[in-house]
Amino acid sequence: MRVDGRASDQIREVSIETDFVKHPEGSVLISMGDTRVICTATVEDRVPPFLRGQGKGWIAAEYAMLPRATETRNIRESSKGKVSGRTMEIQRLIGRSLRSVIDLEKIGERTVWIDCDVIQADGGTRTASITGAFVALALAMDKVISKGKIKEWPIKDYLAAISVGVDSKKGELLDLCYVEDASAEVDMNVVMTGKHEFVELQGTGEEATFSRSQLNQILDLAELGIDALIGKQKEALGNIAERMK
Amino acid sequence: MRVDGRASDQIREVSIETDFVKHPEGSVLISMGDTRVICTATVEDRVPPFLRGQGKGWIAAEYAMLPRATETRNIRESSKGKVSGRTMEIQRLIGRSLRSVIDLEKIGERTVWIDCDVIQADGGTRTASITGAFVALALAMDKVISKGKIKEWPIKDYLAAISVGVDSKKGELLDLCYVEDASAEVDMNVVMTGKHEFVELQGTGEEATFSRSQLNQILDLAELGIDALIGKQKEALGNIAERMK
Amino acid sequence: MRVDGRASDQIREVSIETDFVKHPEGSVLISMGDTRVICTATVEDRVPPFLRGQGKGWIAAEYAMLPRATETRNIRESSKGKVSGRTMEIQRLIGRSLRSVIDLEKIGERTVWIDCDVIQADGGTRTASITGAFVALALAMDKVISKGKIKEWPIKDYLAAISVGVDSKKGELLDLCYVEDASAEVDMNVVMTGKHEFVELQGTGEEATFSRSQLNQILDLAELGIDALIGKQKEALGNIAERMK
Amino acid sequence: MRVDGRASDQIREVSIETDFVKHPEGSVLISMGDTRVICTATVEDRVPPFLRGQGKGWIAAEYAMLPRATETRNIRESSKGKVSGRTMEIQRLIGRSLRSVIDLEKIGERTVWIDCDVIQADGGTRTASITGAFVALALAMDKVISKGKIKEWPIKDYLAAISVGVDSKKGELLDLCYVEDASAEVDMNVVMTGKHEFVELQGTGEEATFSRSQLNQILDLAELGIDALIGKQKEALGNIAERMK
Amino acid sequence: MRVDGRASDQIREVSIETDFVKHPEGSVLISMGDTRVICTATVEDRVPPFLRGQGKGWIAAEYAMLPRATETRNIRESSKGKVSGRTMEIQRLIGRSLRSVIDLEKIGERTVWIDCDVIQADGGTRTASITGAFVALALAMDKVISKGKIKEWPIKDYLAAISVGVDSKKGELLDLCYVEDASAEVDMNVVMTGKHEFVELQGTGEEATFSRSQLNQILDLAELGIDALIGKQKEALGNIAERMK
Amino acid sequence: MRVDGRASDQIREVSIETDFVKHPEGSVLISMGDTRVICTATVEDRVPPFLRGQGKGWIAAEYAMLPRATETRNIRESSKGKVSGRTMEIQRLIGRSLRSVIDLEKIGERTVWIDCDVIQADGGTRTASITGAFVALALAMDKVISKGKIKEWPIKDYLAAISVGVDSKKGELLDLCYVEDASAEVDMNVVMTGKHEFVELQGTGEEATFSRSQLNQILDLAELGIDALIGKQKEALGNIAERMK
C-alpha cells in the first residue's frame, strides 16, 4: 500500500490548466498531485549565435523553484549568484527532450524559450515540467501558425515524462511523490513519445544498483504512465490536438 | 478617461486568495487587475548574525518576477548571476515596510522570510507585493501563535501600499496599470498604516518634477486607495482580523 | 540642542572645491561638515545600447565609499565581487535626479558618467553626492560647450539634495549628521530644483511611522536647506552660474 | 566498418597506468584510444556539513578538461568564473557512481575527493573518468588500510562505464570515439558493476528517439564493454585485486 | 631632456599630508607630481584564520583607483564583479613590502589593513602607494602605542619605493611619469629600506630585454630616489620619526 | 648540503618530452625534478580587441594546477569562481616573458595561447612553465611555418627561467625545490634570454631583505641555470633548433 493509497501502477491526479498567464505565447499550470508547475513558452525571433544563418530554430529551457515551493525554504539561486548543478541538469533535460519531437527547420530562425517554475513541489518536478512544457509549446506553435509566422505544424509527436522508482519493500512504483522518492533505492525518469519511443532514459541507483529484469518492469510501468499523461495533454489541447494528426 | 475605464480615484479590481501554496506558514495569491503576485511568509527559528542574542526577530524580504511575467521575456537573475538594482530596491522596501508594523520583540529570535514572486505583471508589482505580503505575514503569525511558539499578537496595525501617478494630460491617477505607468511623469509609491501614518513615501519625477500642491493631491488619492486595500485585507483574513483589535 | 550645536533648521558648513582632480571634464570635492565626497563628471561620446540612434544623451551615476571613510572599515565591494543594494539604490537615485534637470536632447548622443566617491562619511553622503555632482556636471557642460561639442546650455535648473530627520525628542532636524541619523525615527531625503519643485522624495520610517503634518514640517525645513545649498553651488560655479539664467 | 577499423562490439585500446602522480593517495592515467584522463583520489579526514556526526563518509568528484584537450581550445572554467552545466552533470555522475559500490560506513567520517582531469579528449571522457577513478579509489583505499586508518575493505564490487551509440547507418556501436559520437543519433552511457547490475543508465536521443528493442541491443553491447574494462582494472590493481574477493 | 624638464636622476615633487581622513588610525595624502594617493592604515583586533593563536599580527593591503583617476574613465572593479590581475599584483606587493619592515610579533594578534586609493594617476601609483602607506602605518602604530595596546615600537626600518625606466633614447630615468612609462622599454620597481637593503625588485622588459650593466645603473638611480623619499617621510612623521631611532 | 644532495649551483634533473598532447600546435611535458608541467601552444587566427587591425599578433598565457598537484588538495579555481592573485601574477609573467623574444609583427594577426597546467608540483612551477612554454611555442611556430601561414621565423632568442633563493644557513641556492622554497628568506625568479639579457627579474624578501652584493651572487647562479636549461631546450627541439640560428 502506497503512502497516498495509490496502486503501484497508478499515477497521481493530473490537471493541466491552459493560458494560466496572459503574456506568453503558450502557458499552462500543470498539477500532478501536489506538484504544481507554471510552464510558459516564449517565441523569440532570433537564434543563439551557434545557429545563425542555418535556417533552423532552437528550443531552450529554464527551470526554477520558488523558495518556499518545498517543505523548508530554499535560498534563491539569484541570491546565491549561481545556478546549481541540479537545476542545470534539469533544464538541459527539458530542452533536449522537447527538441526531439519538433522539426526545428519548420520553425525557422526562432528560439522557443521554455520556462518551468515550480510553485509547489511534491516530487517529480522535472517530469511534470516536461509534460506541461509540451502543452505550452503546442499552444505557442498554434498561436504562431495563426499569425502566419510559420507555415507548417512543426511538432512530430506527443511527449511526456514520468518517474518510476524501486522501493526495497514495495517494489516498482509509478510516479513517485516526495516521500516515496526520498526512500526509493532506484529512481528512473523516462521521457517518451506518443509512439512509445524513448527520448531520454535516466536511471540512478543512489547507493544501490538494479538488474536488467528490474529495468524491464520499470519500463513497463513507465509506458502506462506516459499513456495516461498523453491522454491529459490531448484533453488540455482540445482542437489543437487535431493538428497532431 | 483612463485606459481601462476607471475613474482617477479608483483602484483596480483586487482579490486576495489565501493559502495558495501549501508548505509556507502563510501564503496568498494577490491580484490587482492583471498584476498577480504569490506572497509567502516563512518562519525560521533564527536571526541574522547582527541580531543574535538580542531577543528580537527580523523580517527579510525577497522579490522576483517569472521571466515571462512581462510583455517580453526577461532574463532570469539567477542566469545573470546577479540581482538587479531594481530588485534590491524593491526587496529592501518590502522588508522595511513590514518591519514598521510588527513588534520584533514579540516574535522572539525568529526571521520571517517574505517571498514575493510576480507571476504576471501589469504595473504596481511592488505595491501589490507589500499589500499581499502583509496578509501572508498575518496568516503566518496566526499559525505560529496557534502552535504556542509566540505568546502575543505582534502586528501593530494594518499596512498596505499603492501607487499614484501624474499624467501630463489626465492629472493625478490612483493605482497605475503598466500603460499608465510608462507614460506618467511622476510616480509615487505610498506605504501606509491603517491609521493613515506614512511608512514609506517614494516619489520620483523621472525626467520631470512636481510641486508641493501636486504632492498634496497625490497623497489625498493615496489615502483613498489604502482604505480600499485594507478593506480587502480584512475580508481575506476573516477571523484573524479580530486579532488586530 | 543638537549634538554639534546647530539649530534644528541649520545645515552644516558646506564647501565646494572645484577642479579637485585634473583628468575629468568636471570635478569637485564637496564637504558638508565632516562628510567629504569627490564628484567627477566624465563625458563619453556614446550612449548605452537602449538609446542608440535616438539623438539624445544619458546620465549614469556610480557611488562608492573608500573602505575607511567610516568609523569602522568596510570591505570593498570589488573584493566582495558585488555591489550592495544600498549602493545600487544610491547610484540610481543620483542618476535619476540629475537627468530631471538636463535636456538630454541638447547633449546629443553622449553619456555623462557621474562618479561620487566618499572619502569621509559623517551622514548625508547621498545628498552631498547629488549636490556636488550637480556642480561637476555644470563644469563638464561648460567645458564641452567651450570645445564646441554641444551648442546650447542643456541644464534647465539648479538641483540640490538634503536630508531631514525626525527625532523622538528633538522633533524635525535639518541635515542629519551620522549620530543624528542613527537615532532618527524618520529619515527623509529631498531632491529639489531651484524653483522648489520636487525631483525625488524618499521618506522612510524605519520601525516607525510619520503623519501628514510631520511631513509638512519636514518639507518646510527641506526648502530652507535646498536654498542654502544652491547658494553655495552658485558661488562655486562663478561665471558659469550666468549660463543658468 | 567503423572509422578506426573496429568491430561494432569492440572497445578501443585501454591502458591504465597507476601512481601517475606522486602526492595523491591513489592516481592513474587512463587511456581509452586517444582519450586520456588523470584520475586522482584524495582522502580527507572530514565530511561535508550534512554528514557530520553520522559516522559515515562521502565521495565527491570533480571533472575538468585542459583547455587544449580538444580539437579547438576551450576557455577555462576558472576564467569564465563558472562551471558549465555539462561539467556539473559529469561530476555529479562520477560521484554517484562511485558511491554505489562503496560501503560509506566502513570509511568512517572521511571524504574521498575524486579528480578527473582530461588531458586529451577523443570521446567518452566521462566513462573513462569513471573507469579510471574506480582504480584510483581502490589504490587509495589500499593505502589507507595499510596505514591502519580504516579496518575493513570498503569496496563492494568492481565498477566501470562505457558508452554505446546508435548510428543511422551502422546501427549500435560500442565505445564511441569523438567522430562517431558527433554523428550518433542516440548516446547511452552505462555504469555497471562486476555483477552486471546497473548503477546509472543515461540514454539520450538528441533530436531523435529509440525503441525498446534498440535499448536491448545497446545494453547487450554495454555488458561486453564493461567486462573488458573490468579485466583491465584487475590487471592494473595487481595484488590489490585480491581484496575485492 | 625629460618631458617635464627633470634631470634623469631627479624625482618629481613629493608632498605627504598626514591625517588626511579623520576615521583611520593613520592616513596620508601622498602626491608625487600629479600622482595622488590616499593611504590609510586601519588596526583590527584579529588576524586572518591562518595566523590565529600564533601571537603575531598581519599586514594586508588593498589598492584601487577612482574611475576617473586616469585620462580616460575606467570601469569600477566593483561593477565588473572582479578585481583585475594588475590590482591583485599591486596589493600583494604593497602588503609583502610593509611586512618586511615590521616585527609582526610586536603588534600581537592584530591586522593592519592598508588601503591605497589613487585619486589621480600620472605614473608610479604603486610606488607612491608604498611610500605613503609606510607613513600611514607609522602614524597608526604611534596611535596604538599611545593607547597602550602594544608595548614596543614594531617598525624596524624606513621603507620607500621608486620606479626606474630605460628609454631607448634617453637611457635610464628615475621616477617615471605616465608619458615616460608608456614609452619605456624597461620598467623596474624597487622597494628598499633605509639601510639600502632590497625588499622587492621587479623589473620587466615588456617586449624588450636589459643587460646586467643596465641593471646596475638602474639600481644606482633607485638608491638616490629612495634616499630622497625617506627624507620626505621623516619630515611628514615629525616627532614620530624619533621612534625609528 | 641540500635536502636532495645537490650542490648549491646545481639544477634539478630536467626532461622535456615534446608532442605530449596531440591536438595543440605545440606541446611538451617538462619535468624539473618532481615538478611536472604540461605546456601547450595554440594558434588562433585572431587577436584581442585592443590589437585589431594593427597587423601584429599576441601571446596570452594561462596557468593552473591540478587540485592534487600539491601535498594537500587545493580547491579548483573554477569551483571557487575566481582566479587567485597568485595565478594571475604567474600567467601575466609567462605571457610577458614570451612576448619579449618573439617578433609579434611576424606572426601576423594571430594569438598564441600558452597553457601551462601543473600536474605535479615541487617548487619552481612558474619557472618550469616558462622554460617549457618556450619549447611549445617554438614547436607551434615551426608547424605554422610548415603550413605556410607565416613566412619568417619569428622567435628572436632562446628564453628560460630559473629561481634562486637565499637560505639563512646555506646561502644562495640555485633552483629551489618546494622544501627549500618554504624556508628561503629571499626568492628570486630570473627570466633570461640566450644572450644573458634579462627579461624579468622578480625578487622578494618575504619578511626579510637582501643586499646588493647578495643580488650579484644570485644573478651569477641564475646565469648558470639558464645556460643549462637552454641546453635542454636545444636537445628537445632537435632540427627546429636550427631555425634559431
Short mmCIF file of C-alpha atoms in Angstrom, two decimals, chain A residues 39-189:
data_model
loop_
_atom_site.label_atom_id
_atom_site.label_comp_id
_atom_site.label_asym_id
_atom_site.label_seq_id
_atom_site.Cartn_x
_atom_site.Cartn_y
_atom_site.Cartn_z
CA CYS A 39 5.19 26.27 -17.79
CA THR A 40 5.43 29.04 -20.36
CA ALA A 41 6.61 29.10 -23.97
CA THR A 42 8.01 32.33 -25.42
CA VAL A 43 8.79 32.69 -29.11
CA GLU A 44 11.73 34.94 -29.89
CA ASP A 45 12.61 35.88 -33.47
CA ARG A 46 16.28 35.00 -33.29
CA VAL A 47 18.52 32.05 -32.53
CA PRO A 48 21.64 31.58 -30.42
CA PRO A 49 24.93 32.51 -32.16
CA PHE A 50 25.90 28.90 -32.99
CA LEU A 51 22.77 28.51 -35.16
CA ARG A 52 22.69 31.82 -37.02
CA GLY A 53 22.18 31.61 -40.74
CA GLN A 54 21.26 27.92 -40.79
CA GLY A 55 17.56 28.45 -41.34
CA LYS A 56 16.55 26.45 -38.29
CA GLY A 57 15.33 27.21 -34.81
CA TRP A 58 16.10 26.21 -31.24
CA ILE A 59 14.34 25.31 -28.00
CA ALA A 60 15.96 26.47 -24.77
CA ALA A 61 14.62 25.68 -21.33
CA GLU A 62 14.99 27.16 -17.87
CA TYR A 63 13.75 25.68 -14.61
CA ALA A 64 13.47 27.14 -11.14
CA MET A 65 11.63 26.69 -7.88
CA LEU A 66 10.05 29.38 -5.77
CA PRO A 67 11.96 29.46 -2.47
CA ARG A 68 9.04 28.06 -0.50
CA ALA A 69 7.85 25.52 -3.05
CA THR A 70 9.38 22.99 -0.68
CA GLU A 71 8.93 21.88 2.91
CA THR A 72 11.77 24.11 4.08
CA ARG A 73 12.74 27.34 2.33
CA ASN A 74 15.48 27.23 -0.29
CA ILE A 75 17.81 30.13 -0.90
CA ARG A 76 17.11 31.71 -4.29
CA GLU A 77 19.69 30.92 -6.95
CA SER A 78 19.72 34.61 -7.90
CA SER A 79 20.80 35.46 -4.33
CA LYS A 80 23.47 32.78 -4.39
CA GLY A 81 24.68 34.20 -7.68
CA LYS A 82 24.81 30.83 -9.35
CA VAL A 83 22.62 28.11 -10.70
CA SER A 84 23.03 24.72 -9.03
CA GLY A 85 24.14 21.58 -10.81
CA ARG A 86 20.70 20.05 -10.22
CA THR A 87 18.96 22.99 -11.91
CA MET A 88 21.33 22.85 -14.85
CA GLU A 89 20.79 19.14 -15.31
CA ILE A 90 17.03 19.60 -15.29
CA GLN A 91 16.91 22.49 -17.70
CA ARG A 92 19.23 20.75 -20.14
CA LEU A 93 17.00 17.68 -19.93
CA ILE A 94 13.82 19.68 -20.64
CA GLY A 95 15.38 21.42 -23.64
CA ARG A 96 16.79 18.22 -25.18
CA SER A 97 13.51 16.38 -24.67
CA LEU A 98 11.36 18.96 -26.43
CA ARG A 99 13.82 19.35 -29.28
CA SER A 100 13.47 15.64 -30.06
CA VAL A 101 9.81 15.98 -31.14
CA ILE A 102 9.97 19.25 -33.03
CA ASP A 103 11.11 19.86 -36.56
CA LEU A 104 13.50 22.75 -35.96
CA GLU A 105 13.62 23.65 -39.65
CA LYS A 106 9.88 24.27 -39.68
CA ILE A 107 10.03 26.95 -37.00
CA GLY A 108 12.66 28.94 -38.90
CA GLU A 109 15.27 31.08 -37.16
CA ARG A 110 13.39 31.37 -33.90
CA THR A 111 14.07 30.36 -30.31
CA VAL A 112 11.30 28.98 -28.17
CA TRP A 113 12.12 29.67 -24.52
CA ILE A 114 10.51 27.20 -22.17
CA ASP A 115 10.27 28.39 -18.55
CA CYS A 116 9.23 25.92 -15.89
CA ASP A 117 8.71 27.49 -12.48
CA VAL A 118 7.73 25.15 -9.68
CA ILE A 119 5.38 26.88 -7.28
CA GLN A 120 4.74 23.80 -5.14
CA ALA A 121 6.91 20.70 -5.03
CA ASP A 122 5.99 17.16 -4.03
CA GLY A 123 8.29 15.00 -6.14
CA GLY A 124 8.50 14.62 -9.89
CA THR A 125 9.01 18.30 -10.69
CA ARG A 126 11.21 17.60 -13.68
CA THR A 127 8.81 15.16 -15.26
CA ALA A 128 5.79 17.41 -14.62
CA SER A 129 7.79 20.25 -16.17
CA ILE A 130 8.35 18.29 -19.38
CA THR A 131 4.74 17.12 -19.61
CA GLY A 132 3.42 20.64 -19.01
CA ALA A 133 6.01 22.32 -21.21
CA PHE A 134 4.94 20.14 -24.13
CA VAL A 135 1.43 21.59 -23.89
CA ALA A 136 2.74 25.17 -23.55
CA LEU A 137 4.90 24.57 -26.62
CA ALA A 138 1.94 23.26 -28.64
CA LEU A 139 -0.17 26.28 -27.61
CA ALA A 140 2.61 28.62 -28.67
CA MET A 141 3.07 26.86 -32.00
CA ASP A 142 -0.66 27.13 -32.64
CA LYS A 143 -0.54 30.87 -31.97
CA VAL A 144 2.48 31.42 -34.21
CA ILE A 145 0.83 29.48 -37.02
CA SER A 146 -2.37 31.52 -36.62
CA LYS A 147 -0.33 34.67 -37.03
CA GLY A 148 1.20 33.24 -40.20
CA LYS A 149 4.72 33.41 -38.85
CA ILE A 150 5.33 29.75 -39.59
CA LYS A 151 3.59 27.68 -42.25
CA GLU A 152 3.56 24.07 -41.19
CA TRP A 153 2.81 22.37 -37.90
CA PRO A 154 6.29 21.54 -36.54
CA ILE A 155 5.55 19.08 -33.74
CA LYS A 156 6.12 15.48 -34.76
CA ASP A 157 4.64 13.55 -31.84
CA TYR A 158 3.33 13.83 -28.28
CA LEU A 159 5.88 13.88 -25.48
CA ALA A 160 5.50 13.24 -21.77
CA ALA A 161 7.70 12.23 -18.87
CA ILE A 162 7.21 10.11 -15.77
CA SER A 163 9.27 8.75 -12.90
CA VAL A 164 9.39 5.16 -11.72
CA GLY A 165 11.12 4.10 -8.54
CA VAL A 166 12.13 0.92 -6.83
CA ASP A 167 11.35 0.59 -3.15
CA SER A 168 13.16 -2.14 -1.25
CA LYS A 169 9.85 -3.37 0.23
CA LYS A 170 7.14 -2.33 -2.21
CA GLY A 171 9.00 -2.99 -5.45
CA GLU A 172 8.50 -0.89 -8.58
CA LEU A 173 6.25 2.17 -8.13
CA LEU A 174 4.95 4.53 -10.82
CA ASP A 175 5.08 8.35 -10.39
CA LEU A 176 6.82 8.85 -7.04
CA CYS A 177 5.66 11.56 -4.66
CA TYR A 178 8.29 13.25 -2.49
CA VAL A 179 8.12 10.84 0.42
CA GLU A 180 8.45 7.85 -1.88
CA ASP A 181 11.26 9.46 -3.82
CA ALA A 182 13.23 10.12 -0.63
CA SER A 183 13.23 6.44 0.30
CA ALA A 184 13.50 4.88 -3.17
CA GLU A 185 16.63 2.88 -3.96
CA VAL A 186 16.40 3.43 -7.67
CA ASP A 187 14.99 6.43 -9.46
CA MET A 188 14.25 6.28 -13.19
CA ASN A 189 12.98 9.19 -15.28
#
